[in-house]
Structures are given as C-alpha cells and as structure tokens.
PDB file of C-alpha atoms in Angstrom:
ATOM      1  CA  MET X   1     104.326  17.464  73.430  1.00  0.00           C
ATOM      2  CA  ASP X   2     101.540  17.894  75.989  1.00  0.00           C
ATOM      3  CA  ASP X   3     104.073  17.932  78.836  1.00  0.00           C
ATOM      4  CA  LEU X   4     105.961  20.907  77.431  1.00  0.00           C
ATOM      5  CA  THR X   5     105.391  24.431  78.628  1.00  0.00           C
ATOM      6  CA  ARG X   6     104.671  27.068  76.012  1.00  0.00           C
ATOM      7  CA  ALA X   7     108.168  28.513  76.545  1.00  0.00           C
ATOM      8  CA  GLU X   8     109.764  25.088  75.961  1.00  0.00           C
ATOM      9  CA  LEU X   9     107.694  24.507  72.836  1.00  0.00           C
ATOM     10  CA  ASP X  10     108.593  27.970  71.524  1.00  0.00           C
ATOM     11  CA  GLN X  11     112.264  27.196  72.118  1.00  0.00           C
ATOM     12  CA  LEU X  12     111.982  23.882  70.218  1.00  0.00           C
ATOM     13  CA  LEU X  13     110.197  25.617  67.352  1.00  0.00           C
ATOM     14  CA  ALA X  14     112.935  28.270  67.219  1.00  0.00           C
ATOM     15  CA  VAL X  15     115.608  25.565  66.991  1.00  0.00           C
ATOM     16  CA  PHE X  16     113.557  23.792  64.307  1.00  0.00           C
ATOM     17  CA  ARG X  17     113.239  27.075  62.380  1.00  0.00           C
ATOM     18  CA  ASP X  18     116.974  27.813  62.511  1.00  0.00           C
ATOM     19  CA  GLN X  19     118.025  24.287  61.612  1.00  0.00           C
ATOM     20  CA  SER X  20     115.419  23.948  58.847  1.00  0.00           C
ATOM     21  CA  LEU X  21     116.399  27.254  57.244  1.00  0.00           C
ATOM     22  CA  GLN X  22     120.044  26.176  57.186  1.00  0.00           C
ATOM     23  CA  ILE X  23     119.097  22.792  55.686  1.00  0.00           C
ATOM     24  CA  LEU X  24     116.771  24.417  53.130  1.00  0.00           C
ATOM     25  CA  ASP X  25     119.530  26.815  52.028  1.00  0.00           C
ATOM     26  CA  GLU X  26     121.984  23.931  51.626  1.00  0.00           C
ATOM     27  CA  MET X  27     119.394  21.859  49.762  1.00  0.00           C
ATOM     28  CA  SER X  28     118.630  24.728  47.392  1.00  0.00           C
ATOM     29  CA  THR X  29     122.332  25.165  46.627  1.00  0.00           C
ATOM     30  CA  ASP X  30     122.770  21.435  45.977  1.00  0.00           C
ATOM     31  CA  LEU X  31     119.624  21.259  43.836  1.00  0.00           C
ATOM     32  CA  LEU X  32     120.772  24.138  41.666  1.00  0.00           C
ATOM     33  CA  ALA X  33     124.195  22.520  41.311  1.00  0.00           C
ATOM     34  CA  LEU X  34     122.622  19.193  40.329  1.00  0.00           C
ATOM     35  CA  GLU X  35     120.337  20.869  37.833  1.00  0.00           C
ATOM     36  CA  SER X  36     123.306  22.537  36.132  1.00  0.00           C
ATOM     37  CA  ALA X  37     125.496  19.405  36.399  1.00  0.00           C
ATOM     38  CA  ARG X  38     127.980  21.171  38.697  1.00  0.00           C
ATOM     39  CA  ALA X  39     127.291  19.053  41.795  1.00  0.00           C
ATOM     40  CA  ASP X  40     129.775  16.802  43.533  1.00  0.00           C
ATOM     41  CA  SER X  41     129.050  13.123  43.990  1.00  0.00           C
ATOM     42  CA  GLU X  42     127.741  13.594  47.520  1.00  0.00           C
ATOM     43  CA  ALA X  43     125.091  16.212  46.679  1.00  0.00           C
ATOM     44  CA  MET X  44     122.235  13.729  46.303  1.00  0.00           C
ATOM     45  CA  THR X  45     123.116  12.080  49.616  1.00  0.00           C
ATOM     46  CA  ARG X  46     123.145  15.472  51.355  1.00  0.00           C
ATOM     47  CA  LEU X  47     119.792  16.326  49.772  1.00  0.00           C
ATOM     48  CA  ARG X  48     118.243  13.078  50.969  1.00  0.00           C
ATOM     49  CA  ARG X  49     119.690  13.577  54.459  1.00  0.00           C
ATOM     50  CA  GLY X  50     118.300  17.122  54.601  1.00  0.00           C
ATOM     51  CA  ALA X  51     114.801  15.961  53.657  1.00  0.00           C
ATOM     52  CA  HIS X  52     115.064  13.127  56.185  1.00  0.00           C
ATOM     53  CA  THR X  53     116.067  15.522  58.973  1.00  0.00           C
ATOM     54  CA  ILE X  54     113.217  17.932  58.259  1.00  0.00           C
ATOM     55  CA  LYS X  55     110.806  14.984  58.070  1.00  0.00           C
ATOM     56  CA  GLY X  56     111.866  13.639  61.456  1.00  0.00           C
ATOM     57  CA  ASP X  57     112.039  16.994  63.220  1.00  0.00           C
ATOM     58  CA  SER X  58     108.648  18.124  61.915  1.00  0.00           C
ATOM     59  CA  ALA X  59     107.076  14.830  62.989  1.00  0.00           C
ATOM     60  CA  CYS X  60     108.388  15.379  66.523  1.00  0.00           C
ATOM     61  CA  LEU X  61     106.867  18.861  66.543  1.00  0.00           C
ATOM     62  CA  ASP X  62     103.455  17.683  65.271  1.00  0.00           C
ATOM     63  CA  LEU X  63     103.639  19.333  61.856  1.00  0.00           C
ATOM     64  CA  PRO X  64     102.099  16.454  59.877  1.00  0.00           C
ATOM     65  CA  ASN X  65     101.896  18.186  56.504  1.00  0.00           C
ATOM     66  CA  VAL X  66     105.503  19.370  56.613  1.00  0.00           C
ATOM     67  CA  THR X  67     106.345  15.764  57.502  1.00  0.00           C
ATOM     68  CA  ARG X  68     104.331  14.377  54.555  1.00  0.00           C
ATOM     69  CA  VAL X  69     105.923  16.760  52.050  1.00  0.00           C
ATOM     70  CA  ALA X  70     109.456  16.168  53.369  1.00  0.00           C
ATOM     71  CA  HIS X  71     108.829  12.415  53.231  1.00  0.00           C
ATOM     72  CA  LYS X  72     107.802  12.616  49.564  1.00  0.00           C
ATOM     73  CA  ILE X  73     110.842  14.764  48.754  1.00  0.00           C
ATOM     74  CA  GLU X  74     112.963  12.102  50.437  1.00  0.00           C
ATOM     75  CA  ASP X  75     111.205   9.459  48.290  1.00  0.00           C
ATOM     76  CA  VAL X  76     112.241  11.322  45.132  1.00  0.00           C
ATOM     77  CA  PHE X  77     115.877  11.367  46.265  1.00  0.00           C
ATOM     78  CA  ASP X  78     115.668   7.663  47.193  1.00  0.00           C
ATOM     79  CA  ALA X  79     114.333   6.839  43.721  1.00  0.00           C
ATOM     80  CA  VAL X  80     117.227   8.726  42.119  1.00  0.00           C
ATOM     81  CA  LEU X  81     119.831   7.159  44.406  1.00  0.00           C
ATOM     82  CA  CYS X  82     118.462   3.660  43.678  1.00  0.00           C
ATOM     83  CA  GLY X  83     118.568   4.318  39.943  1.00  0.00           C
ATOM     84  CA  HIS X  84     114.791   4.113  39.485  1.00  0.00           C
ATOM     85  CA  LEU X  85     114.450   7.757  38.491  1.00  0.00           C
ATOM     86  CA  LYS X  86     116.466  10.109  36.339  1.00  0.00           C
ATOM     87  CA  PHE X  87     116.864  13.515  37.953  1.00  0.00           C
ATOM     88  CA  ASP X  88     115.324  16.092  35.588  1.00  0.00           C
ATOM     89  CA  SER X  89     113.690  19.528  35.522  1.00  0.00           C
ATOM     90  CA  ARG X  90     110.276  18.067  36.436  1.00  0.00           C
ATOM     91  CA  SER X  91     111.635  16.502  39.614  1.00  0.00           C
ATOM     92  CA  VAL X  92     113.630  19.643  40.449  1.00  0.00           C
ATOM     93  CA  ASP X  93     110.516  21.824  40.060  1.00  0.00           C
ATOM     94  CA  ALA X  94     108.410  19.541  42.279  1.00  0.00           C
ATOM     95  CA  ILE X  95     111.120  19.460  44.939  1.00  0.00           C
ATOM     96  CA  PHE X  96     111.595  23.239  44.887  1.00  0.00           C
ATOM     97  CA  LYS X  97     107.833  23.752  45.326  1.00  0.00           C
ATOM     98  CA  GLY X  98     107.921  21.466  48.350  1.00  0.00           C
ATOM     99  CA  LEU X  99     110.963  23.191  49.815  1.00  0.00           C
ATOM    100  CA  ASP X 100     109.365  26.611  49.244  1.00  0.00           C
ATOM    101  CA  ALA X 101     106.250  25.499  51.138  1.00  0.00           C
ATOM    102  CA  VAL X 102     108.364  24.294  54.064  1.00  0.00           C
ATOM    103  CA  ARG X 103     110.365  27.543  54.015  1.00  0.00           C
ATOM    104  CA  THR X 104     107.144  29.580  54.118  1.00  0.00           C
ATOM    105  CA  CYS X 105     105.991  27.654  57.190  1.00  0.00           C
ATOM    106  CA  VAL X 106     109.204  28.108  59.128  1.00  0.00           C
ATOM    107  CA  THR X 107     109.766  31.760  58.229  1.00  0.00           C
ATOM    108  CA  SER X 108     106.327  32.988  59.245  1.00  0.00           C
ATOM    109  CA  ALA X 109     105.953  34.843  62.549  1.00  0.00           C
ATOM    110  CA  GLN X 110     105.024  31.552  64.199  1.00  0.00           C
ATOM    111  CA  VAL X 111     106.178  28.185  62.828  1.00  0.00           C
ATOM    112  CA  ASN X 112     103.112  26.492  61.388  1.00  0.00           C
ATOM    113  CA  ASP X 113     102.141  23.552  59.225  1.00  0.00           C
ATOM    114  CA  ILE X 114     101.612  23.526  55.467  1.00  0.00           C
ATOM    115  CA  PRO X 115      97.889  23.989  54.702  1.00  0.00           C
ATOM    116  CA  VAL X 116      96.225  20.639  53.937  1.00  0.00           C
ATOM    117  CA  ALA X 117      95.151  21.489  50.366  1.00  0.00           C
ATOM    118  CA  LEU X 118      98.649  22.672  49.422  1.00  0.00           C
ATOM    119  CA  ALA X 119     100.267  19.667  51.113  1.00  0.00           C
ATOM    120  CA  ASN X 120      97.959  17.323  49.207  1.00  0.00           C
ATOM    121  CA  GLU X 121      98.864  19.028  45.919  1.00  0.00           C
ATOM    122  CA  LEU X 122     102.597  18.861  46.667  1.00  0.00           C
ATOM    123  CA  VAL X 123     102.449  15.222  47.785  1.00  0.00           C
ATOM    124  CA  GLU X 124     100.575  14.310  44.617  1.00  0.00           C
ATOM    125  CA  ALA X 125     103.129  16.061  42.405  1.00  0.00           C
ATOM    126  CA  LEU X 126     106.089  14.537  44.249  1.00  0.00           C
ATOM    127  CA  THR X 127     104.508  11.081  44.150  1.00  0.00           C
ATOM    128  CA  ALA X 128     104.009  11.427  40.388  1.00  0.00           C
ATOM    129  CA  VAL X 129     107.706  12.235  40.045  1.00  0.00           C
ATOM    130  CA  ALA X 130     108.951   9.505  42.406  1.00  0.00           C
ATOM    131  CA  GLU X 131     106.649   6.786  41.085  1.00  0.00           C
ATOM    132  CA  PRO X 132     106.188   7.396  37.361  1.00  0.00           C
ATOM    133  CA  ARG X 133     103.571   5.253  35.647  1.00  0.00           C
ATOM    134  CA  VAL X 134     103.695   4.009  32.090  1.00  0.00           C
ATOM    135  CA  ARG X 135     100.864   5.493  30.017  1.00  0.00           C
ATOM    136  CA  GLY X 136      98.141   2.967  29.314  1.00  0.00           C
ATOM    137  CA  GLU X 137      99.097   0.817  32.295  1.00  0.00           C
ATOM    138  CA  HIS X 138      96.149  -0.404  34.387  1.00  0.00           C
TER     139      HIS X 138
END
C-alpha cells in the first residue's frame, strides 16, 4: 500500500465501496429471505461468499476491523453450512449489526475502518453465535 499514490488508493477505495455496497445489498436480501424461509438453496453459499469477499478486500486495503467483523460473519455462515449451528433470529441480528457497521464505513465521505470498540463488540457477539457454549461448561 505504501507504493500507491493517493489517487491510486482513492480509486481502489472507490472500487471497494461500490463492490461492497452491491455485496451488502445482496447479503441483506438473502438474509431477509432466509429469515422468512423464502430463500433458495444457494442463499447461504452466496452469503458466505459475500462475507469472504469483503474480508479479503478489506484486508488488502488495511481495514483490519472491517476484516475482523467480516471474518466472524463468515464463521457464522460456515457453522451453519457445516451443520454446527441452526440459523435463527439471534444469528440474523448479529450478522445484520455487523453488515450495518461495514455499510456505515463504506458509505461515509471517506472509506474508513470500523472503530475498535464497536468492532470488538461485534466480534464478541458474532463469536458467541458461531461458537455457542453449553451453560455450566468449564
């Protein structure tokens, strides 16, 4: 990233913004369809792919908190796809909060990262969804 001119970096960020907004819109549509049981069989795969793309692109652009949140969203989809997690309103809410935070970052005047405190909160909530613990387990 250090070898890029400001104009080149701005152009990359603009592409990231446009692509991320399209992915976020598609993910929101698929999430709502899944929540209401109207989704096709490929919706979960598309959702996972969308999170994976945002994760990779944000890592390349040095947006570590967007990357962390997208990674945890991807983990939730992986857990569902592997049959380790049942998709429910709690997981949908946690995912939507993560997606909203990413959307806020890419729609601001200048693409920026998710604030650390918010990212930590989102990662914690998504981790709790993706890796549920049995009460009383030590």
